[in-house]
Structures are given as C-alpha cells and as structure tokens.
Short mmCIF file of C-alpha atoms in Angstrom, two decimals:
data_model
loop_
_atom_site.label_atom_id
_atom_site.label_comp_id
_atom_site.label_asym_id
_atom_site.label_seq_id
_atom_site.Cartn_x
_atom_site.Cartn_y
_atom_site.Cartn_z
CA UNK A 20 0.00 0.00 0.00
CA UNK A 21 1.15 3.37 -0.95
CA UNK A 22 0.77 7.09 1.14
CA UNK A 23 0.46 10.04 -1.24
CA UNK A 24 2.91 13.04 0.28
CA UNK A 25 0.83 16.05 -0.88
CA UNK A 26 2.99 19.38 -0.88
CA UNK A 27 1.15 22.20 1.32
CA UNK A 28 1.67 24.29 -1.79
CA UNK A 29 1.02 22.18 -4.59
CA UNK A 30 -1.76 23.17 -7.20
CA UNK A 31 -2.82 19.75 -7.64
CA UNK A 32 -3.85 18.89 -3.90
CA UNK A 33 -6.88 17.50 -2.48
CA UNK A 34 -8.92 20.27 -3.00
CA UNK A 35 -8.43 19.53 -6.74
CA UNK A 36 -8.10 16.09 -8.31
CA UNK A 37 -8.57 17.00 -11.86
CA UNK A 38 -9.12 14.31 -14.40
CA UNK A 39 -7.14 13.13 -17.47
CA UNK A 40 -6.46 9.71 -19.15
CA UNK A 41 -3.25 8.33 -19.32
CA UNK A 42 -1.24 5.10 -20.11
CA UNK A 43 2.22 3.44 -19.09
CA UNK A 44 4.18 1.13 -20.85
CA UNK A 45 1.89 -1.89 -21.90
CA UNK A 46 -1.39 -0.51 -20.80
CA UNK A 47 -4.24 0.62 -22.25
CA UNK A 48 -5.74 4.41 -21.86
CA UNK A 49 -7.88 4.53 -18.51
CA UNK A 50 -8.90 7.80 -16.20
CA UNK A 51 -6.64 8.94 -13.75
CA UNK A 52 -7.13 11.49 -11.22
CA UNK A 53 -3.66 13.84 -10.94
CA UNK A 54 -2.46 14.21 -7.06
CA UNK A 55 0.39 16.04 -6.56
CA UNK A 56 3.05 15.19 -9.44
CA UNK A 57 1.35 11.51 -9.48
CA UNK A 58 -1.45 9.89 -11.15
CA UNK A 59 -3.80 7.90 -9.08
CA UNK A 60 -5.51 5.13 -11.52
CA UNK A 61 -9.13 5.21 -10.74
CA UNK A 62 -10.13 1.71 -11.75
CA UNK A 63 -7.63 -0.03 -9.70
CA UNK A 64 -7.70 2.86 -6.47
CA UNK A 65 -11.88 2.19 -6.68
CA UNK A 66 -12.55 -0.84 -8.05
CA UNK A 67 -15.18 1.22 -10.95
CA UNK A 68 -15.16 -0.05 -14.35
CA UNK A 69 -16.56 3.49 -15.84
CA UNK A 70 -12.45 4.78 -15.01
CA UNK A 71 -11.46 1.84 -17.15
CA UNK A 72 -12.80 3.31 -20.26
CA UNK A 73 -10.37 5.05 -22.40
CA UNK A 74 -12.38 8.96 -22.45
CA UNK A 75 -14.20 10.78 -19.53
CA UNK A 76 -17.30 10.76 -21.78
CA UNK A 77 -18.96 7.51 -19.89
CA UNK A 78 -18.36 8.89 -16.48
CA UNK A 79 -19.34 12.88 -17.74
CA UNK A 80 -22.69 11.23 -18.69
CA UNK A 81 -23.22 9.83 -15.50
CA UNK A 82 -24.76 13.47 -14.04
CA UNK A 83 -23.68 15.75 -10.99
CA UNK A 84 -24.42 13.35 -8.26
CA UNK A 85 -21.91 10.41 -9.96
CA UNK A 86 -19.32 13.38 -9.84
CA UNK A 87 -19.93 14.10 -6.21
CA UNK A 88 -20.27 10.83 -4.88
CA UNK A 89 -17.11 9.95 -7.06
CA UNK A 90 -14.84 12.97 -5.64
CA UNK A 91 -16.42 11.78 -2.37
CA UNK A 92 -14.58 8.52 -2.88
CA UNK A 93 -11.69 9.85 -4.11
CA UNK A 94 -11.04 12.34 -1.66
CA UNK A 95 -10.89 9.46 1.06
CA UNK A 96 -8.91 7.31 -0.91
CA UNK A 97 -5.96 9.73 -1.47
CA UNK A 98 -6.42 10.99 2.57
CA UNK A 99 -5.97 7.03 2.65
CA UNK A 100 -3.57 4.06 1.70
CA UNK A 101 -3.73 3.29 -1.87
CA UNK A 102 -2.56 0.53 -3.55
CA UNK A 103 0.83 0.60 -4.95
CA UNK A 104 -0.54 -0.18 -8.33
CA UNK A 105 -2.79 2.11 -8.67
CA UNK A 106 -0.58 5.33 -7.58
CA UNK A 107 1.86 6.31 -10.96
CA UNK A 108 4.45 9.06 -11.28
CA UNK A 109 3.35 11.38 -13.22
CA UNK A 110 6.82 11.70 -15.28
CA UNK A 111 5.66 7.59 -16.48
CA UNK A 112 2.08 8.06 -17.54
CA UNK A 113 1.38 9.32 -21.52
CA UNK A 114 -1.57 11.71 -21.21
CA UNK A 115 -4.07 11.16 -23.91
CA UNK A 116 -7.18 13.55 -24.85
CA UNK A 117 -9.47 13.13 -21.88
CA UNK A 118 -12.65 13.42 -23.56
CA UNK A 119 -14.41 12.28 -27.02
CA UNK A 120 -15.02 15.65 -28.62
CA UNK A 121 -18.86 16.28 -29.89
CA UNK A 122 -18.81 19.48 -31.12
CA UNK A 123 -16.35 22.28 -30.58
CA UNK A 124 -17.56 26.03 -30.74
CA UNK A 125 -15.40 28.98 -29.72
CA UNK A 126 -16.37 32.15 -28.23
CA UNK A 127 -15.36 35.76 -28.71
CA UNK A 128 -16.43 37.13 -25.02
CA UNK A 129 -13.31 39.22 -23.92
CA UNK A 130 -14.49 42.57 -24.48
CA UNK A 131 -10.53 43.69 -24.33
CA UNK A 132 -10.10 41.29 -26.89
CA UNK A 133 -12.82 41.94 -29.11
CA UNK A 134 -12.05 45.93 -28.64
CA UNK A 135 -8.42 45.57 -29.64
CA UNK A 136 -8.79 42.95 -32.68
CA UNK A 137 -11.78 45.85 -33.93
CA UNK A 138 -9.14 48.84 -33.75
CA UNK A 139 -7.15 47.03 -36.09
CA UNK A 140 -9.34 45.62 -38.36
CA UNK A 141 -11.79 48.61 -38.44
CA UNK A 142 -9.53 51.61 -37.12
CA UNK A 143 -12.18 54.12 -38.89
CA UNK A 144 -15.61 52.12 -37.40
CA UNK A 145 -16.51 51.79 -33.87
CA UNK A 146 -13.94 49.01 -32.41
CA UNK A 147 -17.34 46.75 -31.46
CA UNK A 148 -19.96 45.26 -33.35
CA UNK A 149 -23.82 46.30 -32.88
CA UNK A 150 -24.55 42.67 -31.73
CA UNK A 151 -21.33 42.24 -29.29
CA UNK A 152 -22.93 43.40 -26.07
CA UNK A 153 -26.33 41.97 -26.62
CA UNK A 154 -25.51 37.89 -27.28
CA UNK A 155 -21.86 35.42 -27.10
CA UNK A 156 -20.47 35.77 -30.39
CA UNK A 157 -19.11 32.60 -31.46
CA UNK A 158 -18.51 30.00 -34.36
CA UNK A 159 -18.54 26.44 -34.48
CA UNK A 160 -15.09 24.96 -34.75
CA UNK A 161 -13.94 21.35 -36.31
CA UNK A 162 -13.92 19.14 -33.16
CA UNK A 163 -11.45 16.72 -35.42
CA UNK A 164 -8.61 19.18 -34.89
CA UNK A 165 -9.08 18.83 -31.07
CA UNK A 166 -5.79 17.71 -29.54
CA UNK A 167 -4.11 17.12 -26.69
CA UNK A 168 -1.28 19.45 -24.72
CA UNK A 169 2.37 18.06 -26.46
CA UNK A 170 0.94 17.54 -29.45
CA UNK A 171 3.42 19.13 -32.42
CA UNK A 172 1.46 21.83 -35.00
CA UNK A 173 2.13 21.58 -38.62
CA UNK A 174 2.12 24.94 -39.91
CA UNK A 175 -1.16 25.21 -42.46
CA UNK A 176 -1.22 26.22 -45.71
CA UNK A 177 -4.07 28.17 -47.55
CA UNK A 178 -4.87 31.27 -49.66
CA UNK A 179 -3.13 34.27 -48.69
CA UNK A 180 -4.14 37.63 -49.80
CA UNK A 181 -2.10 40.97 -47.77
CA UNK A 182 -3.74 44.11 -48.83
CA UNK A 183 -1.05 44.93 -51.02
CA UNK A 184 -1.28 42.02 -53.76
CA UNK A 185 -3.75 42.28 -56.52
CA UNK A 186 -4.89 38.65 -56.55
CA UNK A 187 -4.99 35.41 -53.76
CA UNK A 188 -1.60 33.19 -53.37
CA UNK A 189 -1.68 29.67 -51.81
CA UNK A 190 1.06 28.55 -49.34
CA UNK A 191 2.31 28.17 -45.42
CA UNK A 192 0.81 31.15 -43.34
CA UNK A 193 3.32 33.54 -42.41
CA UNK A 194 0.73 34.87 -39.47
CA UNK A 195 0.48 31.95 -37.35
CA UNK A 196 -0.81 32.86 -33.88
CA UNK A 197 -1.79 31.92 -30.59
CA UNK A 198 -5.35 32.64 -28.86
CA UNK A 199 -5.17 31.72 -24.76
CA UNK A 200 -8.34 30.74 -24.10
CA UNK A 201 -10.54 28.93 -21.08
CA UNK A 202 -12.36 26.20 -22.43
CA UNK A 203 -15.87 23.98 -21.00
CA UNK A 204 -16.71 20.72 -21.40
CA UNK A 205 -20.28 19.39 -21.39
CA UNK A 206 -21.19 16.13 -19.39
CA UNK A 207 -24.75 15.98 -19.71
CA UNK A 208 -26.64 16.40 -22.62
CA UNK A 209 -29.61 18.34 -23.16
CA UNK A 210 -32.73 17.24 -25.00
CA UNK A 211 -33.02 18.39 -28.90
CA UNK A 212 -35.55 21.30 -28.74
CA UNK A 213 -34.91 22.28 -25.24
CA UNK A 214 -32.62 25.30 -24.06
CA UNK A 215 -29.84 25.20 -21.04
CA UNK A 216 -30.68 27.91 -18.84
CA UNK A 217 -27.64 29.71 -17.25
CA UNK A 218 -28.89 28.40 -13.72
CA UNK A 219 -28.87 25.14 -15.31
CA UNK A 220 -25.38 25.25 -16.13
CA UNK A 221 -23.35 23.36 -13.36
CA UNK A 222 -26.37 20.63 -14.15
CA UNK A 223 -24.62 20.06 -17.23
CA UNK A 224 -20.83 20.74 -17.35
CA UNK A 225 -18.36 18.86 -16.23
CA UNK A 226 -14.97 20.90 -16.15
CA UNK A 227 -12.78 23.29 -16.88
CA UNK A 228 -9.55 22.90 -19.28
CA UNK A 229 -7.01 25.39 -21.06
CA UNK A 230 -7.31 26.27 -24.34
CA UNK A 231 -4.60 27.32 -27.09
CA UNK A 232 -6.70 27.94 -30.42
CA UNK A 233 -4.12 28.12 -33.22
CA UNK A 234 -4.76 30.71 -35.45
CA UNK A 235 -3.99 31.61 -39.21
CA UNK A 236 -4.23 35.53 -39.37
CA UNK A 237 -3.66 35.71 -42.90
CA UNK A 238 -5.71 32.38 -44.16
CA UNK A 239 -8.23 34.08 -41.52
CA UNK A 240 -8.59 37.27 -43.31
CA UNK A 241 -8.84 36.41 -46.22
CA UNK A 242 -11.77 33.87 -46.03
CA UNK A 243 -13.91 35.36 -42.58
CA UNK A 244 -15.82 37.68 -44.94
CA UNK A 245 -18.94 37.32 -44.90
CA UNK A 246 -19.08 34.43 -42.71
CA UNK A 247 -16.59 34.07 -40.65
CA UNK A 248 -13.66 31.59 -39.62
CA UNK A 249 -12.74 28.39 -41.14
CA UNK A 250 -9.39 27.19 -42.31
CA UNK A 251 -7.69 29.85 -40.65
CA UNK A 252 -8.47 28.30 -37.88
CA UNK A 253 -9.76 24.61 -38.15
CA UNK A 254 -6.21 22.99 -38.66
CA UNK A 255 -5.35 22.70 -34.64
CA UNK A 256 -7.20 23.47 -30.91
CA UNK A 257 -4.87 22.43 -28.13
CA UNK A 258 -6.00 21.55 -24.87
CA UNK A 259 -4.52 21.01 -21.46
CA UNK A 260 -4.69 16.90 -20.67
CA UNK A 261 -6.43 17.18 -17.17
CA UNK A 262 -10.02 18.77 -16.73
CA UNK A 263 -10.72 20.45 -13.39
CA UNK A 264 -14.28 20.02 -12.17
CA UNK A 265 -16.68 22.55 -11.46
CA UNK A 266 -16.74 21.22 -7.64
CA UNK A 267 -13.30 22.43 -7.29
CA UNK A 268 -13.75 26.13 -8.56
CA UNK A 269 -15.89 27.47 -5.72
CA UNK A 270 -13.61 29.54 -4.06
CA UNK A 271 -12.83 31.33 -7.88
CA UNK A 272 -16.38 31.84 -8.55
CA UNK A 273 -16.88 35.75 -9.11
CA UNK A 274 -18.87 38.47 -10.89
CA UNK A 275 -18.61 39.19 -14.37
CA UNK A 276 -18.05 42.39 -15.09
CA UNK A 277 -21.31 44.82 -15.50
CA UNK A 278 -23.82 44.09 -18.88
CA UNK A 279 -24.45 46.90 -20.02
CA UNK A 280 -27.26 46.95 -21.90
CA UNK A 281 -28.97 44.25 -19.31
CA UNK A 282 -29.01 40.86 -21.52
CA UNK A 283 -32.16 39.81 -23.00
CA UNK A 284 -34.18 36.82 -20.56
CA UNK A 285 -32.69 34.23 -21.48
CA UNK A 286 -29.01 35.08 -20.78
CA UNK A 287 -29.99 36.05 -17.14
CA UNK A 288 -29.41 33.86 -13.80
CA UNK A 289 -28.86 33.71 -10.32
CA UNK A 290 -26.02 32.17 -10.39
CA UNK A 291 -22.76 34.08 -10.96
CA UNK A 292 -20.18 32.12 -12.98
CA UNK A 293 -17.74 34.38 -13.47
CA UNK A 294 -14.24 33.01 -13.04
CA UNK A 295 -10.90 34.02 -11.29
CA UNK A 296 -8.66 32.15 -13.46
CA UNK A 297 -4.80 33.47 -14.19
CA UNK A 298 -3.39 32.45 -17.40
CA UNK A 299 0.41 32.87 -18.45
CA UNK A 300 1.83 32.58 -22.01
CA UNK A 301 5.26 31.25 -22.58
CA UNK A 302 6.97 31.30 -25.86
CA UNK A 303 10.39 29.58 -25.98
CA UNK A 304 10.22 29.85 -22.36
CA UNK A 305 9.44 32.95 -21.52
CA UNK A 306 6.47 34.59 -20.02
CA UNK A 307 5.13 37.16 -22.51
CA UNK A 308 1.33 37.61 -21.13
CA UNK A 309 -0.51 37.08 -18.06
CA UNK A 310 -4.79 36.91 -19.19
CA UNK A 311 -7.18 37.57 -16.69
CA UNK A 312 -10.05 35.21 -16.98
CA UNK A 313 -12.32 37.31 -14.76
CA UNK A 314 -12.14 40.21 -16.62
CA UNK A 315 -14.35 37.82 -19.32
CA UNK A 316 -17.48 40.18 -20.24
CA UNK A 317 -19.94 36.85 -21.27
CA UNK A 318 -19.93 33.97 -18.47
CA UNK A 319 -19.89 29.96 -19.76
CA UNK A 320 -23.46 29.56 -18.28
CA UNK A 321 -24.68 32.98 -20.75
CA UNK A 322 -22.59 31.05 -23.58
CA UNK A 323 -24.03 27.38 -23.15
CA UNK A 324 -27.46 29.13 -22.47
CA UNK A 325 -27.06 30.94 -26.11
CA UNK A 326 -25.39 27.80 -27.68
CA UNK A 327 -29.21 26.05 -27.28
CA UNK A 328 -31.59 28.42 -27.06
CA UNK A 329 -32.26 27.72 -30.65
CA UNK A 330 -33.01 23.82 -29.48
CA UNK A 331 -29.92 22.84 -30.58
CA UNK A 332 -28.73 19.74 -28.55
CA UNK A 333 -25.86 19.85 -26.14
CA UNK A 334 -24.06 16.64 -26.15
CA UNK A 335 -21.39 14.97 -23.66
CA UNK A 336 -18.44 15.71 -24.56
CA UNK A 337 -19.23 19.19 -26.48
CA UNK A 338 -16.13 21.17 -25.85
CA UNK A 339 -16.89 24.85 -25.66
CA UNK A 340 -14.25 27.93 -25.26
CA UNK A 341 -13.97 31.67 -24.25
CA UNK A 342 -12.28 33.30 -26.88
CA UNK A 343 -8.95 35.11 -26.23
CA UNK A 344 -8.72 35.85 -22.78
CA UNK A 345 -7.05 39.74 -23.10
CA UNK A 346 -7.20 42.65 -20.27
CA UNK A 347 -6.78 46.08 -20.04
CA UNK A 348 -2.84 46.00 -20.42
CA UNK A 349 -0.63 45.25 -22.94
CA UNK A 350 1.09 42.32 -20.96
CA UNK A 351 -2.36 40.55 -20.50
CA UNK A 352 -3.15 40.12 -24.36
CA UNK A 353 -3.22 36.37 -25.10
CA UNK A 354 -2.98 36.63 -28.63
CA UNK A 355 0.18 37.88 -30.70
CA UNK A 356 -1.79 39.72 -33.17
CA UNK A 357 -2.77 41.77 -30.26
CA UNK A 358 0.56 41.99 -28.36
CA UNK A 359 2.64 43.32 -31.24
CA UNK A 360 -0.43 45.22 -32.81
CA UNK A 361 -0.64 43.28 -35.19
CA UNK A 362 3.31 43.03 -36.39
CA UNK A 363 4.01 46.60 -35.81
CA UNK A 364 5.07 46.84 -32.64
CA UNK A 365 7.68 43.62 -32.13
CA UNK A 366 8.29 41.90 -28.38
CA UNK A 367 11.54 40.65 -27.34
CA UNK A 368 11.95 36.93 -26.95
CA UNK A 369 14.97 35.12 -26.56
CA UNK A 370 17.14 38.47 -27.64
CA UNK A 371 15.37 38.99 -31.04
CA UNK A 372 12.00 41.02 -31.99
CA UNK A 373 9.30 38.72 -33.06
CA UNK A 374 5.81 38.97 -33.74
CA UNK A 375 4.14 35.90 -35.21
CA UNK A 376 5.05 31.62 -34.79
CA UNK A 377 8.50 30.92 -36.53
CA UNK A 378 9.15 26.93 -37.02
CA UNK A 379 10.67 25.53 -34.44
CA UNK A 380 8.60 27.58 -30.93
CA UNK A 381 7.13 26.09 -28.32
CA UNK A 382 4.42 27.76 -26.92
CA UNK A 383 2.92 26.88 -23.24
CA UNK A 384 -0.19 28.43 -21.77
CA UNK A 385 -0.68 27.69 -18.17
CA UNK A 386 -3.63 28.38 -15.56
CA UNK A 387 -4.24 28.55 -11.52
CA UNK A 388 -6.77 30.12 -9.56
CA UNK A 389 -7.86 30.22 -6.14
CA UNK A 390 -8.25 27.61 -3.68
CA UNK A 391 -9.78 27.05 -0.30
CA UNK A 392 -7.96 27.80 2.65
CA UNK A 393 -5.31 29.97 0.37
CA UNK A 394 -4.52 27.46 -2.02
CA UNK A 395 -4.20 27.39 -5.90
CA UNK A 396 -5.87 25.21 -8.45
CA UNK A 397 -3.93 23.88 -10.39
CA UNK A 398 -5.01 23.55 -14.84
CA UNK A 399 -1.52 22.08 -16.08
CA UNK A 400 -0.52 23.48 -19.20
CA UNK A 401 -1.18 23.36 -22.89
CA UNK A 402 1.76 22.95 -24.94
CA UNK A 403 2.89 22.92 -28.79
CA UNK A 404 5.42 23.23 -31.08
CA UNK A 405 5.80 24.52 -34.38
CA UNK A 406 6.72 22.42 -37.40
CA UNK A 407 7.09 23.56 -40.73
CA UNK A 408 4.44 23.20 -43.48
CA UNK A 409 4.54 19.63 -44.61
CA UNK A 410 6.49 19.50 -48.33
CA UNK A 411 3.49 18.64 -50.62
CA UNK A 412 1.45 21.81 -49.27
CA UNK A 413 4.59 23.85 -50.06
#
C-alpha cells in the first residue's frame, strides 16, 4: 500500500483532483485522477469499471451526483492508503485527450479582446460590433482538430491575400498565432428542442480545461468575410490533458463584469459564474502575457445558455471555449496579433524582436486560480510546437 505526500503548496492537492487519461508502458488508456506530481488510476484505487474506459465521456454522462459521490470517494482514498498499483508518477504516464469531442464552438467574449482585434481591423468604425454586447459571439469549430497538450502543430497552408497584392496566393501562413483561451466541457446532454438555462449550467458541465486555439491571421482574413472563420483556424485546438471540475472552482467563482445593456431573458441567472482564473503565455520559455479570466465580459453559463436556445442539442463531450482571454494592459493580451499590434510593434523573446510563430517555438499556456484555505488550483498546461508546413502543401 502506498501514502500520497501532498505538498502544502502544490496546485494539484486534495482540493483539486482534476481528471485526465493516461497510459504506461503496456497498458491501455484509462482515467486517472492527478495528485500532486502523481497519477492515481481510478479503476484499480476504486474498483469502478466506468475509469477503465479510455475517455471521460462515460463517467461525464453519468450526471452531478456520480461526480460528487465519485470525488467523495476519491477524496478518502488519497487521505488514505492506496494501492501501490494504482498510484503512478506522473513523469511515467502518456496523457491522452481526456474526452471524445462532440462538437467544438469557440467564443469571442473578452471585451478587451474583441475591442483591440476591432481597432485594427476597423480603425475608422466603432472598435465593437452592434450585436457584441447583446448575445456570445461565437462559431462552431472542427472538433477533429481537437488535440491534446504536447501535441506538435504543422504549420497550415491556404490562400493568402495581404492588402497589397492584386490577386490570392496559396502557401504556409506567415501569421500563425496563438489565442489563450478557457475552455468547457459538457457532461450531460440536453434534449433536442430544449434550451440550457444559465442556472442550469453546473447541471450540465463537467470541467474546466485550457485552451490554445491556433490561429492563421492571414488564411483568416482572407476567407472570414462574410461568414466568418474556417481554415484559418480549423487545422489545430490544443488543450490542457487534465479537466478540473466545477466542484473544485468554488472559491474562484466571481462576478462578471457589469452588462451593459442588461441581456435579453434568457441570458440572465442567479447564479454568478464568473471566473478568477490566471493564465500565463510562454513562448520559448518565456512569459510574454498574463490573461485575466475574470475580466471575461460573457460567463460559460450565458454562452451554453445561447449555444441552445435555438433547441440545438448539447451533447457529452461538447467542448466549448472563451475566446482570447485579453485585459486592459498590454502584458495581459493572449494573442500575438494583439501583443505586437498586429506586427508593428515587435516583443523581445529570446534576444530577437518577433511577432508571429517561426518553425521551431514552443508555446505553453498555463492556468491557476484560487483555492480554499489559500490554495491554488492547479489547470496544467497546454503545450505545442511549431513544425514547418509539410512539403506537398509547399
């Protein structure tokens, strides 16, 4: 039998237990619960066949009292002795993507975000759209191109058109960027001609994980007119291997910041699900941005609640994110196109000015936010490299 020593500091304590699948040498994918810098194997620590299956997407079905009674378990099985089996370091277990992905939609709800991206796209219009502060904006994304943190990016290729050239050109993007992002995952589903109300929303998700959507600025301009994004962004969506649940996130819960107009009915609640999450953004090492999640104008609850009020069927395992997560400053942008305004104003990394992906980075977007008692929640990381376009796209 095996004692886990839990680190008064560490992010990944009781008060967490965030999920992932993993396998070791031999084994076959199964769900895992991350303690400290191990991995405690649920089937074997519990004896429960649903943490034998190789997604989340059985156990996410189950509903929020199988979550509680399972964290219930869990909790007294870690403050326990565990088998020796079941408890694996973390540095021996291959993380796999912990859920099936249904559908994947991405937000726009950082109002920094949305401001800045408007100033440089429309610098003689008003930086926000008509519709921004009356509904989410968002688009639904290729859940195909979901992947898991570690997993390299192959730089796309598309049509390319800078203001400058007369006609379209096809070839790698030379404006590949970053978009730090919170993402949602859904658990249980919701009946086809039904709506999720945003008090309804902890009925329904399951956790939290950290998003990096890859983005193709110059594919993406030249193709979002009139409606919207596509390959500029459809090649790659990272996402961190472990999900946090909802029941660990009490202590971050806050306010959103104030609607103003007041939303129509149906993006209303009671509940506030506003979010203290910190993000940082490394690239090659090196902390270029620190996001502020709670500075999010639109809440997940107002987003799932707009996702379906059409009757559109949530679905377990529908992966939905936040957008860019930006504030006021310059060091909290958490995209590149907003950092260096858009290529003119370079940041240092490593020694040398740079503004968009070069082959060869490494990007790593992190997350924490607060715990009980003082603590931090841990989110792991989401992490990617660059590879160069592959030779017959050239």
């Amino acid at each position: 039998m095996t004692v886990i020593d839990i680190p008064a500091d560490s992010p990944f304590g009781i008060d967490n237990l965030p999920y992932g699948v993993f396998s070791t040498a031999g084994t076959a994918p199964r769900v895992g619960v991350r303690v400290a810098d191990n991995v405690v194997d649920l089937a074997a620590a519990l004896g429960d066949e649903v943490f034998a299956r190789p997604t989340l997407n059985d156990f996410m079905a189950l509903g929020p009292r199988a979550w509680a009674d399972a964290r219930t378990r869990i909790i007294e099985a870690v403050r326990g002795e565990l088998p020796a089996a079941a408890v694996i370091d973390l540095a021996d277990a291959t993380m796999h993507l912990p859920v099936e992905v249904a559908d994947y939609v991405d937000f726009y709800a950082s109002e920094q975000h949305a401001t800045n991206l408007g100033r440089l796209f429309r610098p003689d219009a008003a930086p926000l759209m008509p519709n921004w502060k009356h509904l989410p904006v968002g688009y639904h994304g290729r859940a195909g191109t979901v992947i898991v943190s570690g997993t390299d990016i192959v730089r796309p290729c598309g049509q390319r058109k800078p203001p400058a050239d007369p006609v379209p050109s096809f070839g790698p993007s030379q404006r590949l960027d970053i978009e730090a992002e919170i993402g949602f995952v859904v658990g249980v589903p919701s009946a086809p001609g039904t709506a999720v109300t945003p008090d309804d929303f902890a009925e329904h998700v399951f956790g939290v994980v950290v998003v990096n959507d890859w983005s193709a600025r110059d594919i993406q301009a030249w193709e979002y007119v009139p409606l919207g994004p596509f390959l500029g962004k459809s090649f790659a969506t990272s996402i961190s291997p472990w999900v946090v649940p909802l029941a660990a996130l009490g202590t971050a819960r806050v306010d959103t910041p104030v609607q103003d107009p007041e939303p129509l009915p149906y993006l209303r609640g009671e509940e506030k699900w506003g979010l203290d999450i910190e993000l940082t953004v490394e690239w090659n090492g090196q902390v270029v941005s620190r996001p502020p999640y709670a500075q999010m104008y639109w809440s997940p609850a107002q987003m799932l609640a707009h996702t379906t009020i059409n009757g559109a069927a949530a679905r377990t395992g529908d992966l939905f994110a936040s957008g860019t997560v930006s504030g006021e400053r310059k060091d909290q942008r958490g995209a590149f196109i907003e950092l260096t305004w858009g290529g003119t104003e370079p940041v240092e990394v490593g020694g040398e000015n740079r503004t968009f992906l070069e082959d060869g980075d490494e990007i790593v977007i992190a997350a924490t936010a607060p715990g009980p008692r003082g603590t931090r929640i841990g989110f792991g990381e989401v992490r990617g490299r660059i590879r160069p376009a592959t030779q017959a796209a050239r």
